[in-house]
Short mmCIF file of C-alpha atoms and ligand atoms in Angstrom, two decimals:
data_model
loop_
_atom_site.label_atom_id
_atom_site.label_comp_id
_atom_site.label_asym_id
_atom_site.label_seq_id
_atom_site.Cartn_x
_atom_site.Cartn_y
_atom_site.Cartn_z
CA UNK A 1 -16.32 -71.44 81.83
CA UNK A 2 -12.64 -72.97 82.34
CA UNK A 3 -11.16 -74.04 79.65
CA UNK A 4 -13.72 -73.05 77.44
CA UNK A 5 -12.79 -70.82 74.05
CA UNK A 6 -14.93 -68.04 74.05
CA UNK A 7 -13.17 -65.40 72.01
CA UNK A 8 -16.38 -67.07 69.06
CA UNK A 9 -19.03 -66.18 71.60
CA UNK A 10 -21.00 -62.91 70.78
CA UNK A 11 -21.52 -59.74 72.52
CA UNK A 12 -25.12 -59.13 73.86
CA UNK A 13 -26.14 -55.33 73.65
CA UNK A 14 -29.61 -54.01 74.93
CA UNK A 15 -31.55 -51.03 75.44
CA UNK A 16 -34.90 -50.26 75.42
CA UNK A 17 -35.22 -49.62 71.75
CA UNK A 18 -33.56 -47.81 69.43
CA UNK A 19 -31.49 -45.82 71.36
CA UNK A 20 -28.45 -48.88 71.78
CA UNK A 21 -27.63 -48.92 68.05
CA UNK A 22 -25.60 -45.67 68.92
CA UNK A 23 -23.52 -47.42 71.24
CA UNK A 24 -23.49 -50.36 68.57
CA UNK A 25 -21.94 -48.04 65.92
CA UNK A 26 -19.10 -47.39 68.59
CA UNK A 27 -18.57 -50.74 68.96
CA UNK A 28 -18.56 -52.01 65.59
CA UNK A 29 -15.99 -49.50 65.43
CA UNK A 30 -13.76 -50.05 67.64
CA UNK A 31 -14.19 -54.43 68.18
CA UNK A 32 -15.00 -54.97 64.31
CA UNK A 33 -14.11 -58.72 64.48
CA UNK A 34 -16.79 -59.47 67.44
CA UNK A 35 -19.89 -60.71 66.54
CA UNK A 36 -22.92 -58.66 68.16
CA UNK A 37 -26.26 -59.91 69.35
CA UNK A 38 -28.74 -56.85 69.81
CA UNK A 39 -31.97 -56.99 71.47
CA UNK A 40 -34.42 -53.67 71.62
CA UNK A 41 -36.82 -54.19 74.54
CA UNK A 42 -39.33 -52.31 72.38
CA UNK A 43 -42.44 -54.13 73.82
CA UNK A 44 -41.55 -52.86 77.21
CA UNK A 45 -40.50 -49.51 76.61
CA UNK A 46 -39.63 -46.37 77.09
CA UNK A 47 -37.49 -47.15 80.27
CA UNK A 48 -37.03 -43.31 81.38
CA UNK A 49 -40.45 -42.84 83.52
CA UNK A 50 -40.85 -46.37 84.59
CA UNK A 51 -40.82 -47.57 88.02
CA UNK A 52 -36.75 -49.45 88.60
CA UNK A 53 -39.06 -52.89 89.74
CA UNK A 54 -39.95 -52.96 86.07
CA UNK A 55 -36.30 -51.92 84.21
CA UNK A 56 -34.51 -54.59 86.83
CA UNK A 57 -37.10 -57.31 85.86
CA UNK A 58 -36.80 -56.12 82.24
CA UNK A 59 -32.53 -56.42 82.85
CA UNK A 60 -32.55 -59.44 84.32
CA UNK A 61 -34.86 -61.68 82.39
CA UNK A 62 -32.87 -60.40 79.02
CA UNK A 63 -29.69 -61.09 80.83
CA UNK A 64 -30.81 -64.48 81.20
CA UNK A 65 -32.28 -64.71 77.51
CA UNK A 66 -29.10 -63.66 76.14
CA UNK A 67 -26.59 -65.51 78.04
CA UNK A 68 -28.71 -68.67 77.63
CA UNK A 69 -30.08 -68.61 73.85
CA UNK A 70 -27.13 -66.50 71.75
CA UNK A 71 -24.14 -67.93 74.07
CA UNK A 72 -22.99 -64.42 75.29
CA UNK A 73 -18.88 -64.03 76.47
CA UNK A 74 -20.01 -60.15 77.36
CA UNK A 75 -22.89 -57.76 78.11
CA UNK A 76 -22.96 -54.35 77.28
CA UNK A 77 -26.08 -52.01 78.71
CA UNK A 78 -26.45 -49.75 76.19
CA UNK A 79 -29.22 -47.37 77.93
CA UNK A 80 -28.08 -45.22 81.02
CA UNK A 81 -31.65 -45.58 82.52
CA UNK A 82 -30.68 -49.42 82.80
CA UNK A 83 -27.26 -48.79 83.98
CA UNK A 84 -28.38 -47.00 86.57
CA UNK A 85 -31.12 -49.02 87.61
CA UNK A 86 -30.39 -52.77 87.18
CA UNK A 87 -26.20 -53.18 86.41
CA UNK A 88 -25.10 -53.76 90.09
CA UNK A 89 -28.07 -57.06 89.82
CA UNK A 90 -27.04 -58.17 86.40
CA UNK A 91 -22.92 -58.30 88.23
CA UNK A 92 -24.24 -59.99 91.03
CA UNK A 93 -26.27 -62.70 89.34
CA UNK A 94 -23.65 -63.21 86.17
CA UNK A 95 -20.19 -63.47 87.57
CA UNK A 96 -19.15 -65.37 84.87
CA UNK A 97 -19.51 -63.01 82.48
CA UNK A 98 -18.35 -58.90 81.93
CA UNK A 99 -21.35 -56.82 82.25
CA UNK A 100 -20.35 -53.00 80.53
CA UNK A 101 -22.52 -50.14 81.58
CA UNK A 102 -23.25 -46.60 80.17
CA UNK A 103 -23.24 -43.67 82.33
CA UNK A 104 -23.55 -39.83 81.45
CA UNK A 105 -20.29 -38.40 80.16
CA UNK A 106 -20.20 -36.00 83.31
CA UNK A 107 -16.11 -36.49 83.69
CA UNK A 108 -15.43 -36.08 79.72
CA UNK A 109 -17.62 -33.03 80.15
CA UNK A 110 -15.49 -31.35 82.48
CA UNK A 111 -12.19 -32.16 80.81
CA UNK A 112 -13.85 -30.04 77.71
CA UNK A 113 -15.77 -27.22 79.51
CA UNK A 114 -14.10 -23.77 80.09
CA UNK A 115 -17.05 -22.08 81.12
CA UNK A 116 -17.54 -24.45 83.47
CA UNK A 117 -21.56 -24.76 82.73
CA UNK A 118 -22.59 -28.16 81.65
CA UNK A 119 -25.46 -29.46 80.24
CA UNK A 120 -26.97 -32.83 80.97
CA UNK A 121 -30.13 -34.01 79.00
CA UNK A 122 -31.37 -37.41 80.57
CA UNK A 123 -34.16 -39.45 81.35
CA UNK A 124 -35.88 -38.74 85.01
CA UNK A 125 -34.97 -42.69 85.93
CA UNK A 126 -31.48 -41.44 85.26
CA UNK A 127 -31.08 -38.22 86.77
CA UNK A 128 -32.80 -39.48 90.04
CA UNK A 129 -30.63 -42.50 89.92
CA UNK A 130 -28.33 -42.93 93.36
CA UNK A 131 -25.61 -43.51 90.44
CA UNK A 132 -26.11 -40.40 88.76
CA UNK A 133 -26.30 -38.71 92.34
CA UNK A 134 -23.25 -40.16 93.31
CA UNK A 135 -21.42 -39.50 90.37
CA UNK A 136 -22.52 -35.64 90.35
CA UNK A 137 -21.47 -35.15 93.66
CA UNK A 138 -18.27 -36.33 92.81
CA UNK A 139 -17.63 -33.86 90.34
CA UNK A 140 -19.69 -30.77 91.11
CA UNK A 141 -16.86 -28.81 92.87
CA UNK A 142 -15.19 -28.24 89.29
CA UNK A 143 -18.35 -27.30 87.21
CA UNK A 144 -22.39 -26.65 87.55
CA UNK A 145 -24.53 -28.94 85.95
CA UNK A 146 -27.71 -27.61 84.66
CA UNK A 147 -29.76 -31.06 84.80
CA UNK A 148 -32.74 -31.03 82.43
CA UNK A 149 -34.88 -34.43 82.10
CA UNK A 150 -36.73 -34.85 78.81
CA UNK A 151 -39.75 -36.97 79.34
CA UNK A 152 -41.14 -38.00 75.77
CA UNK A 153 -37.83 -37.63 73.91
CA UNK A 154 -36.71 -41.41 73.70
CA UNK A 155 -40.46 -42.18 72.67
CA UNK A 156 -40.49 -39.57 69.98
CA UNK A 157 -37.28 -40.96 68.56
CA UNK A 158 -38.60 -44.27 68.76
CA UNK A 159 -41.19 -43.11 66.58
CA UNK A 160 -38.97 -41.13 64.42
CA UNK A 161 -41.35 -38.52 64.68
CA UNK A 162 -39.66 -35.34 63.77
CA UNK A 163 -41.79 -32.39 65.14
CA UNK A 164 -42.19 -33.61 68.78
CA UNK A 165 -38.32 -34.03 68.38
CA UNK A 166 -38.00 -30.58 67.37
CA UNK A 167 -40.33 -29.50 69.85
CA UNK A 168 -39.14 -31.15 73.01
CA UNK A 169 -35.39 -30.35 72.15
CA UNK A 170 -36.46 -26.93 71.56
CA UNK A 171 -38.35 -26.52 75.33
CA UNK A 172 -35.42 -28.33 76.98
CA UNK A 173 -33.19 -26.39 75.83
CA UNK A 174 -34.53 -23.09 76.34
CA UNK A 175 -35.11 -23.82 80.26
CA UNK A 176 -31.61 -24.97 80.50
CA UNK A 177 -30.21 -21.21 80.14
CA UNK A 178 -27.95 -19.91 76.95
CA UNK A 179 -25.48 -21.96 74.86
CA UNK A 180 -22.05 -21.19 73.82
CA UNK A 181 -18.36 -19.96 75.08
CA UNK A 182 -19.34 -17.03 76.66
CA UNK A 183 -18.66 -16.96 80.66
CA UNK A 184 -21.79 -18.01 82.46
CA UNK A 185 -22.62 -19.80 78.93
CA UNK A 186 -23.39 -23.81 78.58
CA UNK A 187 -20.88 -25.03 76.24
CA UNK A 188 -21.05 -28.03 76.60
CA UNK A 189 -24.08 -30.67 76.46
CA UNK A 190 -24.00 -34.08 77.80
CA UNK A 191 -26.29 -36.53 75.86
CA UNK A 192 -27.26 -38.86 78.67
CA UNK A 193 -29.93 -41.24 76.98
CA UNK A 194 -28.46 -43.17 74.24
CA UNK A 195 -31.38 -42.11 72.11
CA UNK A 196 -30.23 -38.52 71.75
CA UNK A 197 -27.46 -38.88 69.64
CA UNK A 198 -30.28 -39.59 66.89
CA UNK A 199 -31.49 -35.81 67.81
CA UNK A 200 -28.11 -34.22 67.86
CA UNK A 201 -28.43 -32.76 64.28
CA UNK A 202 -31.80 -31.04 65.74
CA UNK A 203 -29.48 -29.72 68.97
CA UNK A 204 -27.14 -28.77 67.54
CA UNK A 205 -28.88 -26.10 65.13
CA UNK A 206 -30.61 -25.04 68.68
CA UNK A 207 -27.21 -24.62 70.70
CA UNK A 208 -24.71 -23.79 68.21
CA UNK A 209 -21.74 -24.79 66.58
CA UNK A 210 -19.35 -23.72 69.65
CA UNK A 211 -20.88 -26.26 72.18
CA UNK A 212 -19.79 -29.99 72.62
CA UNK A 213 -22.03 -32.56 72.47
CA UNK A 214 -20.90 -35.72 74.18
CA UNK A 215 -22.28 -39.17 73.93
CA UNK A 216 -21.19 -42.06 75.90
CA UNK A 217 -20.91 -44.74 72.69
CA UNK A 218 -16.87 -44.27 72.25
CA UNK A 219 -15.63 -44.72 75.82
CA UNK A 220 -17.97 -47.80 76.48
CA UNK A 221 -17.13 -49.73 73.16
CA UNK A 222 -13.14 -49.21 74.19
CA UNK A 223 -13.60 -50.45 77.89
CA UNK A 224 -15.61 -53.44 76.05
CA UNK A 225 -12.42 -54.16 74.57
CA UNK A 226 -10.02 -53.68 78.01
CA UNK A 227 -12.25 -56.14 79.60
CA UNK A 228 -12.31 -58.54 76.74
CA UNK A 229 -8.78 -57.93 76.32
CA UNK A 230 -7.92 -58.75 80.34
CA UNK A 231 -9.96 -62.25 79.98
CA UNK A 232 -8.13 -63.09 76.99
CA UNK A 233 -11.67 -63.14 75.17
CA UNK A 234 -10.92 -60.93 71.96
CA UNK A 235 -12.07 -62.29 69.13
CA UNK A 236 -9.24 -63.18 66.70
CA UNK A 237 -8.47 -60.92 63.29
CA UNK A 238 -9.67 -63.08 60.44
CA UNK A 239 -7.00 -64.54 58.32
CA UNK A 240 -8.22 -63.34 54.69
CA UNK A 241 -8.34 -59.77 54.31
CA UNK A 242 -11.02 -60.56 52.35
CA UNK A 243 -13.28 -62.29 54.66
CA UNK A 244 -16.92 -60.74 55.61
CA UNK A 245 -17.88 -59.25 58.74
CA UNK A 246 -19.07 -61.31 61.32
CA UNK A 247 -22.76 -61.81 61.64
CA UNK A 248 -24.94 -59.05 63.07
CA UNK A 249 -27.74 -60.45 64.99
CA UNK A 250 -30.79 -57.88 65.83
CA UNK A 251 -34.15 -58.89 67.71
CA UNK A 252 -37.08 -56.93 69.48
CA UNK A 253 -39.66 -57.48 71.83
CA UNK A 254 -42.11 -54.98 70.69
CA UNK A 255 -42.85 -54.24 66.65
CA UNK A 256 -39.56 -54.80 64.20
CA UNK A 257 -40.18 -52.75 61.32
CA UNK A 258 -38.73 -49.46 63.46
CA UNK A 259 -35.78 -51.14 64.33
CA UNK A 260 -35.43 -52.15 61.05
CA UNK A 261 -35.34 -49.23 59.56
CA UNK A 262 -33.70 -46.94 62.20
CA UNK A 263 -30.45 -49.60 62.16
CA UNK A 264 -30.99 -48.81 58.05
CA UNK A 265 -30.92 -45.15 58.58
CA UNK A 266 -28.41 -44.68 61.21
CA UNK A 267 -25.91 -47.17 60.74
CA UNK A 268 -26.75 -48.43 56.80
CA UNK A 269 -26.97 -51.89 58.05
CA UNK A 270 -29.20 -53.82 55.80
CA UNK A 271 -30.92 -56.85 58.14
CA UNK A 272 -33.34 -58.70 58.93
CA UNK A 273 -34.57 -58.01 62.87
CA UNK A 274 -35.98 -61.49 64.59
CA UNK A 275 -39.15 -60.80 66.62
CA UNK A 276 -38.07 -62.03 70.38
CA UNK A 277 -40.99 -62.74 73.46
CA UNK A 278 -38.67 -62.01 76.44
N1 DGL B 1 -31.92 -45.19 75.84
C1 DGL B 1 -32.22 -45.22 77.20
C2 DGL B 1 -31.21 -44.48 78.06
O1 DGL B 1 -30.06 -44.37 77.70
C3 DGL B 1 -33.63 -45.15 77.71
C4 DGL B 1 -34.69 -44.48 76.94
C5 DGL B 1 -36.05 -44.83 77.46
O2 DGL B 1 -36.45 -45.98 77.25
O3 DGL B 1 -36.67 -43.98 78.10
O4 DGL B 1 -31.50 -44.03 79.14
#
């Protein structure tokens, strides 16, 4: 890529469905001027119970989908099942390109906690990850973690379907032991699939208004931007205050009309989400 501009090329996001477009409203945020290509991998979800032979096949034939249709100068893995499972491939077989994972906010967690009880709802891909191992071994001399995986979730907010929501937040929590600032209390819960965030309205009238709930989105859009900013890749501020936003591209693999209408509901984007056989 010498010598070639890419501060015009787009940012490819992915997840397995939904769940990204919470890390996308973190990075339209905070890299407004960068045009993002989405893809859900709805035809080949949920990711959280598979088997990692099918998420790094998954990663690495969007990888190549991305970087060779929609011309990407970046990748972000907006699913921590992914992350955990495939990133280290994607690296190794894309070294021309920045590949930005998503892991459970574990360290932010800690920084916050002063009971020293955190929460972590995940997927079981992710909480049996060697990542997620490695990264709670790391850090369990300063707090316990109370690891609860919630098989179904991700599905049942891929189907926007309210009462298994409810009812799955509700059993989580309750095995995961009592919220809020006491000592001995959980106060605070780590979000650690990127589809939560669309439940946290549901948590939070189940945990209280004391605990912290921590999603990943923030942190990954602003080291999107550090290594962006290191390769000189930013795109530029447009000239005219004026000017519209760039163009927001969104594609599945599996049926469009949820995606559709969750990137409506969540984020108020109004578009039109391409149907993609990856
Ligand atoms: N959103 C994904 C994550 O962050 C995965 C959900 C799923 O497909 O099970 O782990």
């Amino acid at each position: 890529m010498n010598g070639v501009n890419r501060n015009v090329d787009a940012i490819g996001v992915f997840d397995s469905g939904v769940g990204g477009l919470s890390v996308l409203r973190a990075l339209l945020t905070e890299l407004p001027h960068e045009r993002f290509v989405y893809l859900a991998d709805q035809g080949h979800a949920p990711y959280g119970e598979r088997e990692d032979s099918h998420i790094i096949q998954r990663a690495s034939a969007i990888t190549r989908y991305l970087t060779a249709q929609h011309r990407v100068k970046a990748m972000v893995v907006a699913c921590n099942t992914a992350t955990a499972a495939a990133i280290h491939l994607m690296r190794e077989a894309h070294p021309e390109i920045p590949i930005v994972g998503i892991e459970p906010a574990l360290k932010p967690a800690v920084a916050l906690s002063t009971t020293h009880r955190i929460g972590v709802m995940a997927t079981r891909g992710t909480l049996q990850s060697e990542k997620f191992r490695s990264l709670l071994e790391g850090l369990s001399a300063q707090a316990v973690f109370v690891l609860q995986p919630c098989d179904g979730l991700a599905d049942a907010i891929e189907r926007d379907d309210a009462i298994q929501i409810g009812a799955i937040c509700a059993q989580s929590t309750s095995v995961m032991g009592t919220f809020d600032s006491q000592p001995d209390q959980i106060d605070t819960l780590v979000l650690g699939c990127t589809h939560y965030p669309f439940a946290s309205d549901i948590l939070r009238s189940l945990v209280g208004d004391a605990v912290h709930l921590l999603e990943g989105g923030a942190p990954v859009a602003r080291q999107t931007r550090r290594v962006l900013e290191q390769r000189g890749w930013l795109a530029p501020a447009p000239v005219a205050h004026t000017a519209p936003p760039p163009p927001l591209v969104i594609g599945s693999t599996g049926r469009t009309d949820a995606l559709q209408s969750a990137a409506k509901r969540w984020l108020g984007l109004d578009c039109t989400v391409a149907s993609w056989d990856v």
